[in-house]
Short mmCIF file of C-alpha atoms in Angstrom, two decimals:
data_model
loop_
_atom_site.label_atom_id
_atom_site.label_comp_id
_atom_site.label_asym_id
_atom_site.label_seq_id
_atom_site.Cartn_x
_atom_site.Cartn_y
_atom_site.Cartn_z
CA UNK C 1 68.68 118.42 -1.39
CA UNK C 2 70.70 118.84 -4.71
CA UNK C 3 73.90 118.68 -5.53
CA UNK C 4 76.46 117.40 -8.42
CA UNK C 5 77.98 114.25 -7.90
CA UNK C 6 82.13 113.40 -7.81
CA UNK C 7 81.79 110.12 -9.38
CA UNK C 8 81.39 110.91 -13.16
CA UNK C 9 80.63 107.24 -13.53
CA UNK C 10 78.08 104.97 -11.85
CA UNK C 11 78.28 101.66 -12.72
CA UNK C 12 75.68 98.62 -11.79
CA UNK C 13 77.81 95.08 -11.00
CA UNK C 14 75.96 92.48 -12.60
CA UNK C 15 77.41 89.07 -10.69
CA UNK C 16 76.17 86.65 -13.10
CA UNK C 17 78.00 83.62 -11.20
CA UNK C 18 74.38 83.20 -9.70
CA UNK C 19 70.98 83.76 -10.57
CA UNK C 20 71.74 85.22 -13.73
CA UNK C 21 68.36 86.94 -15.00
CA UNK C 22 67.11 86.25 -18.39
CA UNK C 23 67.68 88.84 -20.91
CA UNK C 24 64.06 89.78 -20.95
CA UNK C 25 64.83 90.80 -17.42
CA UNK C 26 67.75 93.02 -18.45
CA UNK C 27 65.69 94.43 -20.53
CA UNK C 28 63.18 95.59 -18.39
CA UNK C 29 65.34 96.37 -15.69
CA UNK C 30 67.95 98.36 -18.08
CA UNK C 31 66.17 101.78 -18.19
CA UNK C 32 65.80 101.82 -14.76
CA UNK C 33 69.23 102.13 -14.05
CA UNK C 34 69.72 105.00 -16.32
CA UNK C 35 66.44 106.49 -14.92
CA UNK C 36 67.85 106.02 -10.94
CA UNK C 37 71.37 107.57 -12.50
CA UNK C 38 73.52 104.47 -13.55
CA UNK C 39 75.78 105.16 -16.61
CA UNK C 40 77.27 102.04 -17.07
CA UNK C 41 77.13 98.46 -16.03
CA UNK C 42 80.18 95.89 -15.01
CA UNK C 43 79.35 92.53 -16.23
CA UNK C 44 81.07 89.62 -14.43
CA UNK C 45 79.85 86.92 -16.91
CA UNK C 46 81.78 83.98 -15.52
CA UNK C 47 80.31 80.57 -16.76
CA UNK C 48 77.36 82.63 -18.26
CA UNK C 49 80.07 83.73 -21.45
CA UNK C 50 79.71 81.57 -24.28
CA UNK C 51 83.46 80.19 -24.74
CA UNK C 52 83.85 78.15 -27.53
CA UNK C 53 86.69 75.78 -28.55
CA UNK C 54 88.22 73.96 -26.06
CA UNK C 55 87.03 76.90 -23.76
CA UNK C 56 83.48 75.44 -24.63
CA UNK C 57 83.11 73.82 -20.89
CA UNK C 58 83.41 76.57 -19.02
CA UNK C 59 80.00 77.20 -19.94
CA UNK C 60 76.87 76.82 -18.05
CA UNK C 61 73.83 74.94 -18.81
CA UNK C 62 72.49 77.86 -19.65
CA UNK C 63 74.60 80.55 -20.82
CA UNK C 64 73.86 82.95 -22.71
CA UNK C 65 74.24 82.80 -26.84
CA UNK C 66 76.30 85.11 -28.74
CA UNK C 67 73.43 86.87 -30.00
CA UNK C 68 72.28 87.14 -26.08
CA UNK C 69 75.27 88.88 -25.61
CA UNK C 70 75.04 90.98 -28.38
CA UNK C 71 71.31 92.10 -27.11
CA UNK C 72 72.81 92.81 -23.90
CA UNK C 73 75.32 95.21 -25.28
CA UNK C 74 72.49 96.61 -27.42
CA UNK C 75 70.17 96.92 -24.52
CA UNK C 76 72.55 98.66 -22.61
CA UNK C 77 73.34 100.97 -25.44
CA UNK C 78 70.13 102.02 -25.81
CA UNK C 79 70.08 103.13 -22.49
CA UNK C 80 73.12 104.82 -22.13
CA UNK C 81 74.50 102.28 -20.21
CA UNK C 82 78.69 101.48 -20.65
CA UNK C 83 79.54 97.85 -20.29
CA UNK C 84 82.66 97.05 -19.00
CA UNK C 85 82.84 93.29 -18.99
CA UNK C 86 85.06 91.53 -15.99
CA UNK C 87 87.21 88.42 -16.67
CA UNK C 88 88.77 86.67 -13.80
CA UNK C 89 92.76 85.49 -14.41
CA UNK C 90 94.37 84.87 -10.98
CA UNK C 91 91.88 84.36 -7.99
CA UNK C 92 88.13 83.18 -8.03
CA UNK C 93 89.09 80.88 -11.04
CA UNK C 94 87.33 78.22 -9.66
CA UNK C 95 84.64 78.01 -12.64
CA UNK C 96 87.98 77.15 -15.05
CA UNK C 97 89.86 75.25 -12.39
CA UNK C 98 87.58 73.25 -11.52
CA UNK C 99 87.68 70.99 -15.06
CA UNK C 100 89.92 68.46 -15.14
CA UNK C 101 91.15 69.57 -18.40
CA UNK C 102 92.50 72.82 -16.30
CA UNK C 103 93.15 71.40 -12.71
CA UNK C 104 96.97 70.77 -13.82
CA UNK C 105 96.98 74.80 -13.97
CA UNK C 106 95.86 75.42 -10.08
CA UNK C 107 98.45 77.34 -7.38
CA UNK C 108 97.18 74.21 -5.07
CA UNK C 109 96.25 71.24 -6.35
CA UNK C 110 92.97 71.17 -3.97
CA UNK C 111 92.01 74.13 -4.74
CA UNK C 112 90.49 75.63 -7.84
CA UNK C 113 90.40 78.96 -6.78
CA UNK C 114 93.71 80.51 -7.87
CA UNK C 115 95.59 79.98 -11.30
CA UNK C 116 99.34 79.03 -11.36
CA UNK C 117 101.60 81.88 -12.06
CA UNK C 118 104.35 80.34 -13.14
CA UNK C 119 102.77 78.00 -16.08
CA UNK C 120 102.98 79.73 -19.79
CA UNK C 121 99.63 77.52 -20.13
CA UNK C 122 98.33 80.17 -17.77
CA UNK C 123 98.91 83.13 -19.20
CA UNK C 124 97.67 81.49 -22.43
CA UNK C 125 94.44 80.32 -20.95
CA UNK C 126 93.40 83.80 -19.82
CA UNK C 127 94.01 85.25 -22.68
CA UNK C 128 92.29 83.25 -24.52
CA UNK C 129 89.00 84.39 -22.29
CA UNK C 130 89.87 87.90 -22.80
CA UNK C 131 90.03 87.31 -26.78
CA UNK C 132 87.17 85.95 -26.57
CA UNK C 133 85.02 88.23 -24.26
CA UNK C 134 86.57 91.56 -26.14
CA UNK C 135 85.22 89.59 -29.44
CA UNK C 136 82.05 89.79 -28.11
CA UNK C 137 82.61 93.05 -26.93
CA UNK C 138 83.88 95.20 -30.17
CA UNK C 139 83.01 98.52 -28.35
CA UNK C 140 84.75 98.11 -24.70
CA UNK C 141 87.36 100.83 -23.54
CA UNK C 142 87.66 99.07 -20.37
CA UNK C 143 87.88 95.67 -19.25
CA UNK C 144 88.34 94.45 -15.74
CA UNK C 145 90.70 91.48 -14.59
CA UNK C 146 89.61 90.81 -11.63
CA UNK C 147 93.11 89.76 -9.51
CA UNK C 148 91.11 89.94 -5.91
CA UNK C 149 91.77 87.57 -3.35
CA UNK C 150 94.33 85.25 -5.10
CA UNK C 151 93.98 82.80 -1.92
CA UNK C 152 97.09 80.37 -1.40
CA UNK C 153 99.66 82.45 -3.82
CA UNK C 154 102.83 81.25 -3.18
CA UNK C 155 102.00 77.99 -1.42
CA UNK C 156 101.86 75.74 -4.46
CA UNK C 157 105.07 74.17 -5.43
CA UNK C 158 106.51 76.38 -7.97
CA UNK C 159 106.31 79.12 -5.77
CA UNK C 160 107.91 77.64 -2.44
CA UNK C 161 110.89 77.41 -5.10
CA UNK C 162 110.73 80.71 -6.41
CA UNK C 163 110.70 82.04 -2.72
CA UNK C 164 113.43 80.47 -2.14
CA UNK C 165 115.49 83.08 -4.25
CA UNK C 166 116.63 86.19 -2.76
CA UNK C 167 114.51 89.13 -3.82
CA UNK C 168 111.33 87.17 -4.54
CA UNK C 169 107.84 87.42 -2.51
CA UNK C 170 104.29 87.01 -3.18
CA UNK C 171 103.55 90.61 -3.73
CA UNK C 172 106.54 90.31 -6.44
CA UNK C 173 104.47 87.33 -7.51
CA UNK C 174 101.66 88.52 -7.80
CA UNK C 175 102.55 91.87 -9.85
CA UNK C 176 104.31 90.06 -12.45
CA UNK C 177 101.49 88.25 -13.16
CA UNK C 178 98.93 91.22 -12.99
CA UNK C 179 101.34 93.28 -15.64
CA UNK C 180 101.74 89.96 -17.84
CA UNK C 181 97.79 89.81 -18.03
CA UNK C 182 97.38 93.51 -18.68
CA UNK C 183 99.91 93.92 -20.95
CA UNK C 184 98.56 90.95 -22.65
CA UNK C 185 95.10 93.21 -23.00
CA UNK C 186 96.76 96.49 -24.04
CA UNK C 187 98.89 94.16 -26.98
CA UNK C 188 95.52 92.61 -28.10
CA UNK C 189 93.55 96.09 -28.07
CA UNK C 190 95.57 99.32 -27.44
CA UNK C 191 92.59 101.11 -26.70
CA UNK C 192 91.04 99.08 -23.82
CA UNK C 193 92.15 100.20 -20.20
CA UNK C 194 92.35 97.15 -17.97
CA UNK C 195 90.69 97.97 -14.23
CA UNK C 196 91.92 95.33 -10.99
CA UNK C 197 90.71 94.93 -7.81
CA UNK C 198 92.85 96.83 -5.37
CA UNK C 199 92.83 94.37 -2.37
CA UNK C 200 96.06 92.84 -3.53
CA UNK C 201 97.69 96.04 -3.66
CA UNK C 202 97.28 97.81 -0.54
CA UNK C 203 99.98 96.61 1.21
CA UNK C 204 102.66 96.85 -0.91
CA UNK C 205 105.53 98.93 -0.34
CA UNK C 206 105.38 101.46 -2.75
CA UNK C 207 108.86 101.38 -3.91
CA UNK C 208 108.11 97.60 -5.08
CA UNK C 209 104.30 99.10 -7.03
CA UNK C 210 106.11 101.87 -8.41
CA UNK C 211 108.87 100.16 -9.61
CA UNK C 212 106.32 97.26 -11.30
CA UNK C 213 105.45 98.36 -14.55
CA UNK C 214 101.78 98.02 -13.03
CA UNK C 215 100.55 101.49 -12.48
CA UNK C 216 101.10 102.10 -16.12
CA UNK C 217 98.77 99.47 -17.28
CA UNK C 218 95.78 99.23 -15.27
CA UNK C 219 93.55 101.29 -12.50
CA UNK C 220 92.90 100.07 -9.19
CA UNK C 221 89.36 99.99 -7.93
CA UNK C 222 89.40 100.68 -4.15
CA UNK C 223 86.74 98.38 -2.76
CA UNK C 224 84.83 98.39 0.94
CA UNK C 225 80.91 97.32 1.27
CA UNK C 226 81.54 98.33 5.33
CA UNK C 227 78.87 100.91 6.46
CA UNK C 228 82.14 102.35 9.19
CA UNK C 229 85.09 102.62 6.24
CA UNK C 230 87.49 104.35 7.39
CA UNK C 231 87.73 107.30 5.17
CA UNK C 232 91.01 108.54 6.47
CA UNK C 233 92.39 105.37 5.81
CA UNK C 234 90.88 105.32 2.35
CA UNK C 235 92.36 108.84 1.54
CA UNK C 236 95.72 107.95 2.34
CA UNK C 237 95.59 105.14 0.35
CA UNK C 238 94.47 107.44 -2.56
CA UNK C 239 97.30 109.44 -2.08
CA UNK C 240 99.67 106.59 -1.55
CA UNK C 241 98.61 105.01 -5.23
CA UNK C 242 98.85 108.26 -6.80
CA UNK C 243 102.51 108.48 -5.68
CA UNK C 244 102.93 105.45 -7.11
CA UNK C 245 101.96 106.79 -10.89
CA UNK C 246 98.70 105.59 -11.01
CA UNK C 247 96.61 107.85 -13.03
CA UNK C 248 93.35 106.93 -12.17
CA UNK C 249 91.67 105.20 -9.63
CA UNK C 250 88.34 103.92 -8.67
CA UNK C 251 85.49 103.00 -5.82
CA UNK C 252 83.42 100.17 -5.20
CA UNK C 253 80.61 100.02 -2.64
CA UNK C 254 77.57 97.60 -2.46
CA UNK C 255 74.10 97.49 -2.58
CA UNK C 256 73.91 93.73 -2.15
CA UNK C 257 75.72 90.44 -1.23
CA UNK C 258 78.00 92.04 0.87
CA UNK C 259 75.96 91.63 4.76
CA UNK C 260 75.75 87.57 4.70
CA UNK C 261 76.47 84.67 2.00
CA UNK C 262 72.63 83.56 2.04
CA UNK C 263 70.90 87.04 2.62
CA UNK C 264 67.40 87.32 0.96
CA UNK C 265 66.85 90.71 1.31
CA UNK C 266 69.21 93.63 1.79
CA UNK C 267 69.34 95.94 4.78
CA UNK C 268 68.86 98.99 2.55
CA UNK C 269 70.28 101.32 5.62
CA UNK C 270 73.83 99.78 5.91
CA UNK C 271 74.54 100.00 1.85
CA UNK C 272 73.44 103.55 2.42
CA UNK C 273 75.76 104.22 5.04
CA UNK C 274 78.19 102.75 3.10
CA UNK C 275 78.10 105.11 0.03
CA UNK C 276 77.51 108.41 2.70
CA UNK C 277 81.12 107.18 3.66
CA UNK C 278 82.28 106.66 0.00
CA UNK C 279 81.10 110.25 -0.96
CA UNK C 280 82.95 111.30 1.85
CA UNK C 281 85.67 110.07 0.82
CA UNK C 282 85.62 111.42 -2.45
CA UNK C 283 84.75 115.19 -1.41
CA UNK C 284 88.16 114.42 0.88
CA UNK C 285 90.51 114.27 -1.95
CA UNK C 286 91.14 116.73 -5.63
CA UNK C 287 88.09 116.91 -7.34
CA UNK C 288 87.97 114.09 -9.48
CA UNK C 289 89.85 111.80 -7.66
CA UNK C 290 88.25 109.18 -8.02
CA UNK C 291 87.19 108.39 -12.08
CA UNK C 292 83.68 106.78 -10.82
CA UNK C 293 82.08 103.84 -8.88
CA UNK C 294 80.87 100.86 -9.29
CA UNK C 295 78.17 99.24 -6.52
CA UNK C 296 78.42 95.97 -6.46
CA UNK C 297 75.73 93.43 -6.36
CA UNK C 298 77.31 90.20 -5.33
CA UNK C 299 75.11 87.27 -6.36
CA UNK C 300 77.56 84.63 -4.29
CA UNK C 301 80.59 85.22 -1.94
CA UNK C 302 82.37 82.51 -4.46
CA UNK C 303 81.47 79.64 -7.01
CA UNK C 304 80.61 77.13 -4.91
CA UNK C 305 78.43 79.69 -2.07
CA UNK C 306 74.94 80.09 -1.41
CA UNK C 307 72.70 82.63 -3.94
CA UNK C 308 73.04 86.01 -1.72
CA UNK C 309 69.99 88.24 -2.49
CA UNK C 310 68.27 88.01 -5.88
CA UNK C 311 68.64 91.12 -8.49
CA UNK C 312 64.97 92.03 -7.79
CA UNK C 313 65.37 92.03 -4.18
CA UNK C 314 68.42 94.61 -4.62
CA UNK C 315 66.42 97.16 -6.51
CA UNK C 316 65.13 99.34 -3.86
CA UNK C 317 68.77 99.43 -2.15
CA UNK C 318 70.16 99.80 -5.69
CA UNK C 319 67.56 102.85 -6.46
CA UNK C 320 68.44 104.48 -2.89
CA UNK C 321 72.14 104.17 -3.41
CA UNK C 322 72.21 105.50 -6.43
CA UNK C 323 70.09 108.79 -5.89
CA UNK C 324 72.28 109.01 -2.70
CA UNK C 325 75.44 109.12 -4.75
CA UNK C 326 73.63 111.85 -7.17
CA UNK C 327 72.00 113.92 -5.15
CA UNK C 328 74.72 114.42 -2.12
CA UNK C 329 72.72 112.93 0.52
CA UNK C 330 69.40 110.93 1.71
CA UNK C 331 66.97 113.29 3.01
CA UNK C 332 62.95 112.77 2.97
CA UNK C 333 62.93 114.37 -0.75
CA UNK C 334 65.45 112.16 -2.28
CA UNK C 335 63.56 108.98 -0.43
CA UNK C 336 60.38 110.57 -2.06
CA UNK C 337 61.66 110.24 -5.14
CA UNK C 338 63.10 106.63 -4.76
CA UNK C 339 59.73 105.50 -3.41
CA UNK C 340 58.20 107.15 -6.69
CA UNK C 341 60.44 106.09 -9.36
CA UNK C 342 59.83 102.46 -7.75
CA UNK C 343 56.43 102.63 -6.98
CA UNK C 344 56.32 101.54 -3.49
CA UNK C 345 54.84 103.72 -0.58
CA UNK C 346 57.80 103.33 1.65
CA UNK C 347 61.29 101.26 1.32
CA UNK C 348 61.12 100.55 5.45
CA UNK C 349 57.95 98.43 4.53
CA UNK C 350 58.17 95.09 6.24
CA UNK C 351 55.26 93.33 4.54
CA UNK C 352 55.22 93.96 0.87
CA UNK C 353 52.92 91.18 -0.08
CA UNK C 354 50.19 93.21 2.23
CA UNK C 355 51.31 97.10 1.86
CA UNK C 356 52.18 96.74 -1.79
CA UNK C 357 54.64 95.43 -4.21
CA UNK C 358 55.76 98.36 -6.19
CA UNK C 359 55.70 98.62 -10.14
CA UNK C 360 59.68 98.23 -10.79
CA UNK C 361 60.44 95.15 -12.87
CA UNK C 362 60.59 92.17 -10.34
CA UNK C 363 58.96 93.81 -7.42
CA UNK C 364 56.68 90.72 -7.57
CA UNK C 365 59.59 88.68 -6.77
CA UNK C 366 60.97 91.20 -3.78
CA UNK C 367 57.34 90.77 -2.37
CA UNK C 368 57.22 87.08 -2.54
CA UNK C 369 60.90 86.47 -1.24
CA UNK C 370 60.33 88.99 1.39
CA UNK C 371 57.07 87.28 2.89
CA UNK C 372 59.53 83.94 2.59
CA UNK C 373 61.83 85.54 4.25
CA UNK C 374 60.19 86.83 7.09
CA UNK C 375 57.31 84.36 7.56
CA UNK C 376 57.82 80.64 6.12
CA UNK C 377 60.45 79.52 8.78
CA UNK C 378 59.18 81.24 11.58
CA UNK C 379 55.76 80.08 10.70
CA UNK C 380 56.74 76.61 10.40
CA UNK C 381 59.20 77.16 13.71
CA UNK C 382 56.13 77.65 16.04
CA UNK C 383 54.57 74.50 14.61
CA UNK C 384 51.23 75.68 13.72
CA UNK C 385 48.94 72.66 13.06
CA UNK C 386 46.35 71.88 9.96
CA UNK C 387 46.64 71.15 6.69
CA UNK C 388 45.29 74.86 6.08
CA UNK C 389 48.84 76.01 6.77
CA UNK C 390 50.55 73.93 4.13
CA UNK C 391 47.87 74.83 1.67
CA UNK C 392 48.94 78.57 1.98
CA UNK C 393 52.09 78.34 1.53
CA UNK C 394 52.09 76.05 -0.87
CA UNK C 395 49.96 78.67 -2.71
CA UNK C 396 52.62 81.49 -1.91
CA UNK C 397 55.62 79.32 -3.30
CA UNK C 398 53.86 78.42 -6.65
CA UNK C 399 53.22 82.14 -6.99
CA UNK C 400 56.80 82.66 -6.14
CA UNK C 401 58.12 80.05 -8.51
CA UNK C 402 55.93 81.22 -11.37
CA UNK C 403 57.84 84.98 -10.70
CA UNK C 404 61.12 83.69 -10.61
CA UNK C 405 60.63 82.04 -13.98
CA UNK C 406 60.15 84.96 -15.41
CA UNK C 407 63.11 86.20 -14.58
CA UNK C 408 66.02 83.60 -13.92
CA UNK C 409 66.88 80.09 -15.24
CA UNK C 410 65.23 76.97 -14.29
CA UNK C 411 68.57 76.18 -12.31
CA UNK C 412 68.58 78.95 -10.61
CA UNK C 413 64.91 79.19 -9.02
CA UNK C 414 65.80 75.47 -8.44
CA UNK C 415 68.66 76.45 -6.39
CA UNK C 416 67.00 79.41 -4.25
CA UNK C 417 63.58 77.51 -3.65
CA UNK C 418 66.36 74.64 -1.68
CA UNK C 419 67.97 76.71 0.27
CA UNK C 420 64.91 79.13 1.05
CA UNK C 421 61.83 77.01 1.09
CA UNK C 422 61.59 73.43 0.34
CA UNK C 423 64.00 72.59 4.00
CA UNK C 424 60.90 74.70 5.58
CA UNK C 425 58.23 73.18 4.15
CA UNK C 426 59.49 69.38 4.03
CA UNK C 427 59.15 69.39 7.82
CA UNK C 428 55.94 71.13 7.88
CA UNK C 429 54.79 68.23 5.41
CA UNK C 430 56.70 65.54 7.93
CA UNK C 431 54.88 67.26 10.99
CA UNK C 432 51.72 66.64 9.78
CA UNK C 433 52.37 63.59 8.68
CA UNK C 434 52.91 62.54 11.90
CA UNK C 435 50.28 64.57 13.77
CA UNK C 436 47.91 62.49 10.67
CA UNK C 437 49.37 58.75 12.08
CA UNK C 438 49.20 59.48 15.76
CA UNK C 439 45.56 60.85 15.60
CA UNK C 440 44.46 57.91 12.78
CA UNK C 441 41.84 55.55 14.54
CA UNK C 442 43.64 51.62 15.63
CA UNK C 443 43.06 49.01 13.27
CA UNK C 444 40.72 46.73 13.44
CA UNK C 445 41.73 43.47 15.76
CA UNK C 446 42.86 40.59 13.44
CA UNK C 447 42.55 37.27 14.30
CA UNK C 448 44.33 36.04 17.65
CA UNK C 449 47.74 35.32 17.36
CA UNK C 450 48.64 37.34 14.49
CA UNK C 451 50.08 40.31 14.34
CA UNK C 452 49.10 42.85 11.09
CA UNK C 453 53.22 42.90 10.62
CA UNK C 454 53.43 39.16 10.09
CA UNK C 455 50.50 39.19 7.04
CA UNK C 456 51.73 38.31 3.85
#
């Protein structure tokens, strides 16, 4: 199968609000991208950014430096790879919200998630992230927003008033706010095009989008991880933001994070399914339709969710998606070639550890998180006695933890070990713990009249 691809760009989502890996991770991971056929890479650095001033504690404990950001963009450079970085400033703002120094700034006040549209402090906060980030960034024609799911808008107190006046409502609301921030990016650098999520968009009328000032400044990326989109549906809303004057628009599928908040390992088939539909989509409109798209790889559903699938644990579902999108389709030569460039004999093995790892960067860790996966609770679940048990996969997990270091933060393999292995093997320890008491010989009879509980 051959075949030229409609989506000029292909861009990697790096969700760095979890697991971020280590930048000698990146770097091993960067040039296969470009080798499976990614051209660019969205970077949604959240608390990994290192803001300074009194944007200093939106950082996390370990963010990356400067100069790690720097390598990053030099990495990605060297293989051919366009960064676009990705800023939040309306929804999923609960990394800056959540401070007390910002709370005052919330829609809700018990809710960190969405920023206040009507505060000046607001606008000035996110644009102080964006002059930062495009500091960092001196090379960036794009930079993304963000402006999905802005939960609650129009239910703090500001709003109920402004709703009150004739002509107002949320989508009104919620425009102003997206052409403030992007007009706020094209004013600090004329040359950067600002990208937004679409969700908030798509059912507008589109006399009020038209009329916004909004498809002037930015371009919409039409999202759907769903292996049944409706492409129809999708086409018409093409059309319908074209007649609105935007001049470009773009997709977004996934290849992870997108079938479960605490998945471990992705089901490779329904993230192909999903980009079959998304190429159908695109060879149902003008050529060029859509300017590119960008699979995500979300690494939690929000700030405060579970870790979704680890990087490594994506890559064969990244790798298959990607030659999908290239080559037109998924026959057995294209899943030849997947299976080569990733060294594995087959991506519908079920036991890595025992068929073979593969020789992509982190396919140690896809191995080891796939035997978790499949074996540790289940294991555990039919309560198989002796110590023998425990002693194996204790052996497994320090293998595991010794690969994750490698590639992620101490917090991080912390975090996934909890939710993934240590609940697991804390009742295997407790089981046998109590098999050990109930099987331990009596003690020997004290004197009469005394019980052992009653010795000093």
């Amino acid at each position: 199968m051959s075949g030229s691809t409609p989506f000029q760009m292909r861009l990697v989502h790096l969700d760095l609000k979890g697991a971020p890996p280590k930048v000698s991770y990146l770097s091993e991971i960067f040039p296969l991208f470009r080798a499976l056929g990614a051209n660019g890479l969205l970077i949604e650095y959240e608390d990994m950014f290192p803001y300074e001033g009194p944007l200093r504690l939106l950082r996390a404990k370990y963010a990356y430096s400067p100069s790690e950001i720097k390598e990053i963009l030099h990495l990605a450079g060297l293989n051919e790879l366009e960064v676009i970085p990705l800023v939040q400033t309306f929804g999923h703002m609960e990394f800056v919200l959540k401070h007390t120094a910002f709370a005052h700034l919330r829609e809700v006040g018990s809710f960190p998630c969405t920023l206040n549209p009507h505060e000046a402090e607001s606008l000035a906060l996110v644009g102080a992230m964006i002059d930062q980030v495009l500091e960092l960034h001196p090379g960036a024609q794009r930079l993304h927003i963000g402006c999905d799911e802005v939960y609650y808008l129009g239910e703090g107190e500001a709003s109920r008033r402004w709703l009150q006046q004739e002509q107002n409502s949320t989508g009104k609301l919620c425009l102003s706010h997206m052409r403030a921030v992007a007009s706020g990016v094209k004013a600090r650098r004329p040359s950067v095009t600002p990208l937004v999520w679409d969700d908030m968009l798509r059912d507008l009328p589109e006399d009020q989008l038209a009329a916004s000032g909004v498809p002037q400044l930015v371009e919409p990326v039409l999202w759907d991880y769903t292996a049944d989109l409706d492409v129809h549906g999708k086409v018409l809303l093409m059309q319908k933001y074209r007649r609105c004057g935007f001049p470009q628009l773009w997709a977004a599928s996934a290849f992870k994070g997108a079938t479960g908040p605490s998945q471990a390992v992705p089901p490779v088939e329904h993230h192909l399914r999903n980009h079959v539909q998304w190429l159908q989509v695109a060879g149902s409109g003008p050529t060029d339709s859509l300017q590119g798209i960008i699979l995500t790889g979300w690494q939690r559903y929000d700030h405060y969710s579970v870790l979704c699938e680890l990087l490594p644990a994506g890559v064969p579902s990244l790798a298959a998606c990607l030659q999908l999108l290239l080559r037109g389709g998924f026959d057995e030569d294209v899943k030849a070639k997947v299976e080569n460039l990733l060294g594995i004999s087959s991506l519908e093995k079920t036991d890595p550890v025992r068929e073979g790892a593969g020789s992509f960067p982190g396919s140690n860790i896809l191995a080891l998180v796939t035997q978790v996966s499949l074996h540790l609770r289940s294991s555990v679940d039919a309560l198989l006695e002796g110590n023998s048990l425990l002693a194996q996969w204790s052996t497994l997990v320090q293998e595991l933890e010794a690969a994750l270091q490698l590639a992620f933060y101490p917090d991080a393999v912390e975090e996934w070990l909890e939710e993934n292995v240590h609940p697991s093997l804390q009742r295997l320890q407790a089981l046998l713990q109590d098999l050990s008491e109930v099987s331990a010989p009596p003690l020997p009879p004290t004197s009469p009249g005394r019980d052992v509980a009653q010795d000093p």
